[in-house]
Coordinates of C-alpha atoms in Angstrom, one line a residue:
M1 CA 0.0 0.0 0.0
S2 CA 1.3 3.5 -0.9
D3 CA 1.6 6.4 1.4
L4 CA -1.1 8.2 -0.5
S5 CA -4.5 8.4 1.0
Y6 CA -8.0 9.3 -0.1
A7 CA -11.1 10.7 1.6
V8 CA -14.7 10.0 0.7
L9 CA -17.3 12.8 1.1
I10 CA -20.9 11.6 0.8
D11 CA -23.9 14.0 0.4
A12 CA -26.5 11.8 2.1
G13 CA -29.5 13.4 0.4
F14 CA -27.9 12.8 -3.1
A15 CA -26.8 9.3 -2.2
K16 CA -30.2 8.2 -1.0
Y17 CA -31.9 9.6 -4.1
A18 CA -29.3 8.0 -6.4
L19 CA -29.9 4.7 -4.7
K20 CA -33.5 5.0 -5.6
A21 CA -34.9 5.2 -2.1
K22 CA -37.0 7.7 -0.3
R23 CA -35.3 10.1 2.1
F24 CA -36.5 8.2 5.2
D25 CA -36.8 4.8 3.7
P26 CA -36.0 2.2 6.3
A27 CA -34.2 0.2 3.6
I28 CA -31.4 2.7 3.7
D29 CA -29.2 1.5 6.5
E30 CA -25.6 1.0 7.5
K31 CA -25.3 -2.0 5.1
D32 CA -26.1 0.2 2.1
V33 CA -23.6 2.8 3.2
S34 CA -21.0 0.2 3.8
A35 CA -21.5 -1.3 0.4
L36 CA -21.1 2.2 -1.2
I37 CA -17.9 2.7 0.7
A38 CA -16.6 -0.7 -0.4
K39 CA -17.4 0.0 -4.0
I40 CA -15.5 3.3 -3.8
G41 CA -12.5 1.6 -2.2
A42 CA -12.4 -0.8 -5.2
L43 CA -12.2 2.0 -7.8
P44 CA -8.9 1.8 -9.8
V45 CA -8.4 5.5 -9.2
V46 CA -7.8 4.9 -5.4
A47 CA -6.3 1.4 -5.8
G48 CA -3.5 0.9 -3.2
M49 CA -4.3 4.1 -1.3
R50 CA -5.1 4.2 2.4
L51 CA -8.6 5.3 3.4
H52 CA -8.2 8.5 5.5
R53 CA -11.9 9.0 6.4
V54 CA -15.5 8.8 5.2
Y55 CA -17.6 11.9 5.8
W56 CA -21.3 11.5 5.8
Y57 CA -23.3 14.7 5.4
D58 CA -26.9 14.8 6.5
A59 CA -29.4 16.9 8.5
K60 CA -30.8 15.9 11.8
P61 CA -34.6 15.5 12.0
L62 CA -36.8 18.3 13.1
V63 CA -37.6 18.6 16.8
G64 CA -40.2 20.5 18.7
K65 CA -43.9 21.1 18.4
V66 CA -45.8 23.3 16.0
S67 CA -49.5 24.0 15.4
R68 CA -51.2 22.6 12.2
P69 CA -53.6 24.8 10.2
D70 CA -56.5 23.0 11.9
G71 CA -55.2 24.0 15.3
K72 CA -53.9 20.5 16.2
E73 CA -50.4 20.1 17.4
T74 CA -47.6 18.2 15.6
D75 CA -44.6 16.9 17.5
F76 CA -41.8 16.4 15.1
S77 CA -39.6 14.6 17.7
A78 CA -42.2 11.8 17.9
S79 CA -42.6 11.3 14.2
E80 CA -41.8 8.1 12.3
M81 CA -39.4 10.1 10.1
A82 CA -37.5 11.3 13.1
R83 CA -37.3 7.8 14.5
I84 CA -36.0 6.4 11.2
S85 CA -33.5 9.2 10.7
N86 CA -32.1 9.0 14.2
A87 CA -31.7 5.2 13.9
Q88 CA -29.9 5.6 10.5
H89 CA -27.5 8.2 11.9
A90 CA -26.7 6.1 14.9
A91 CA -26.0 3.0 12.8
I92 CA -23.9 4.8 10.2
A93 CA -21.9 6.6 12.8
R94 CA -20.7 3.2 14.1
L95 CA -19.1 2.2 10.7
P96 CA -15.3 2.2 10.6
Y97 CA -13.6 5.5 9.5
V98 CA -17.0 7.3 9.3
A99 CA -17.4 10.9 10.6
M100 CA -20.8 12.4 10.7
R101 CA -21.4 16.0 9.6
F102 CA -24.8 17.5 10.3
G103 CA -26.6 20.4 8.7
E104 CA -30.0 21.4 9.9
L105 CA -33.6 21.4 8.8
S106 CA -35.5 24.6 8.8
Y107 CA -39.3 24.6 9.3
R108 CA -41.1 27.0 7.0
G109 CA -44.8 26.4 7.6
W110 CA -46.9 24.0 5.6
R111 CA -47.4 23.0 2.0
L112 CA -49.5 20.7 -0.1
K113 CA -48.2 17.2 -0.6
D114 CA -46.4 16.8 -3.9
H115 CA -48.8 14.2 -5.4
I116 CA -51.8 16.5 -4.7
V117 CA -50.1 19.4 -6.5
R118 CA -49.3 17.2 -9.5
S119 CA -52.8 15.7 -9.7
A120 CA -54.9 18.9 -9.0
K121 CA -56.6 19.9 -12.2
E122 CA -59.4 22.0 -10.9
T123 CA -60.4 24.1 -7.9
R124 CA -61.1 22.0 -4.8
E125 CA -61.0 22.2 -1.1
F126 CA -58.0 20.9 0.8
S127 CA -58.0 19.4 4.2
P128 CA -55.2 19.6 6.8
D129 CA -54.3 16.0 6.0
D130 CA -53.3 17.2 2.5
L131 CA -50.5 19.3 4.0
V132 CA -47.0 18.4 5.1
P133 CA -44.3 20.6 6.8
N134 CA -42.4 22.8 4.4
V135 CA -38.8 21.9 5.3
Q136 CA -35.5 23.2 3.9
Q137 CA -32.1 21.7 4.5
K138 CA -29.4 24.2 5.4
G139 CA -25.6 24.0 6.0
V140 CA -24.7 20.7 4.3
D141 CA -23.1 22.1 1.2
M142 CA -21.1 24.6 3.3
R143 CA -19.7 21.8 5.5
I144 CA -18.8 19.7 2.5
G145 CA -16.9 22.7 1.0
L146 CA -15.1 23.5 4.2
D147 CA -14.0 19.9 4.6
I148 CA -12.7 19.8 1.0
A149 CA -10.7 22.9 1.6
A150 CA -9.3 21.6 5.0
L151 CA -8.3 18.3 3.5
A152 CA -6.5 20.1 0.7
L153 CA -4.7 22.7 2.8
K154 CA -3.6 20.2 5.5
R155 CA -2.5 17.7 2.9
Q156 CA -4.6 15.0 4.7
A157 CA -5.5 13.2 1.5
H158 CA -4.1 13.0 -1.9
T159 CA -7.5 12.3 -3.5
V160 CA -11.1 13.2 -2.5
V161 CA -14.0 11.1 -3.8
L162 CA -17.1 13.3 -3.8
V163 CA -20.5 11.7 -3.9
S164 CA -22.8 14.6 -4.7
G165 CA -24.7 16.4 -7.4
D166 CA -24.6 19.9 -5.8
S167 CA -23.0 22.4 -8.3
D168 CA -22.5 24.8 -5.4
L169 CA -19.5 22.7 -4.5
A170 CA -17.7 23.5 -7.8
P171 CA -15.7 26.4 -6.2
A172 CA -14.4 24.0 -3.5
M173 CA -13.6 21.4 -6.1
K174 CA -11.7 24.0 -8.1
F175 CA -9.8 25.1 -5.0
A176 CA -8.8 21.6 -4.1
R177 CA -7.3 21.0 -7.5
S178 CA -5.4 24.2 -7.4
E179 CA -3.8 22.9 -4.1
G180 CA -2.7 19.7 -5.9
M181 CA -5.5 17.4 -4.7
Q182 CA -7.2 15.1 -7.2
V183 CA -11.0 15.3 -7.3
V184 CA -13.1 12.3 -8.2
L185 CA -16.8 12.9 -8.7
M186 CA -19.3 10.0 -8.4
R187 CA -22.6 10.6 -10.2
L188 CA -24.1 7.3 -9.3
G189 CA -26.0 7.4 -12.6
K190 CA -27.6 10.8 -12.0
N191 CA -27.2 13.9 -14.1
V192 CA -25.1 16.7 -12.8
K193 CA -24.3 20.2 -14.2
D194 CA -21.4 20.6 -16.6
L195 CA -19.7 22.8 -14.0
M196 CA -19.0 19.8 -11.8
H197 CA -17.5 17.9 -14.7
E198 CA -15.3 20.9 -15.4
H199 CA -13.8 20.9 -11.9
A200 CA -13.4 17.1 -11.5
D201 CA -10.3 15.2 -12.5
I202 CA -12.3 12.0 -13.0
V203 CA -16.1 11.4 -13.2
I204 CA -17.5 8.0 -12.3
E205 CA -20.8 7.9 -14.0
Q206 CA -22.1 4.4 -13.2
R207 CA -24.8 3.5 -10.8
L208 CA -23.7 1.6 -7.7
Q209 CA -25.1 -1.7 -8.9
D210 CA -23.1 -1.3 -12.2
L211 CA -19.7 -0.8 -10.6
P212 CA -17.5 -3.9 -10.5

């Protein structure tokens, strides 16, 4: 094994989507993440390198209580989504070499469920059960960018393998390459903007199941 090392940075939201599972699907567990890490470790571009660390970027579930439009109270902390998410995080955190990085979810009121918006063809009345919390994830791309910069400046890894489709990371990718780091982008079969191709040394396009 050479003295060179590589780091893996995984945007959990992108990885879960690329693996064709819902955000809070119980089928996404530490075994799926472990399989992804193993597939990355088998890539020729990192062959013979030492794994420095795997960074898993996600948002912790919402907590607290809010009032629904009908006056009833919703406790996010007691929701099934919160239970699943917390269980996922706890299991993934126990994997070797994995470091958790958490953004946050911001509650912004209520919105109609997606399937209702898609199917609504005429004026109709909506009930509170047609609504879901309007939630926005914040801080994940910033943490990924900071870690890419830190890994490059501290020379902690020769190569970074980025599993993400967020084009906001392009400046961090460009900076890493200017510091001599090699940047490998994993698309997992999903389309990404040309800007990400431009600032990656190698792009792995295959879906996870198509990798050797």
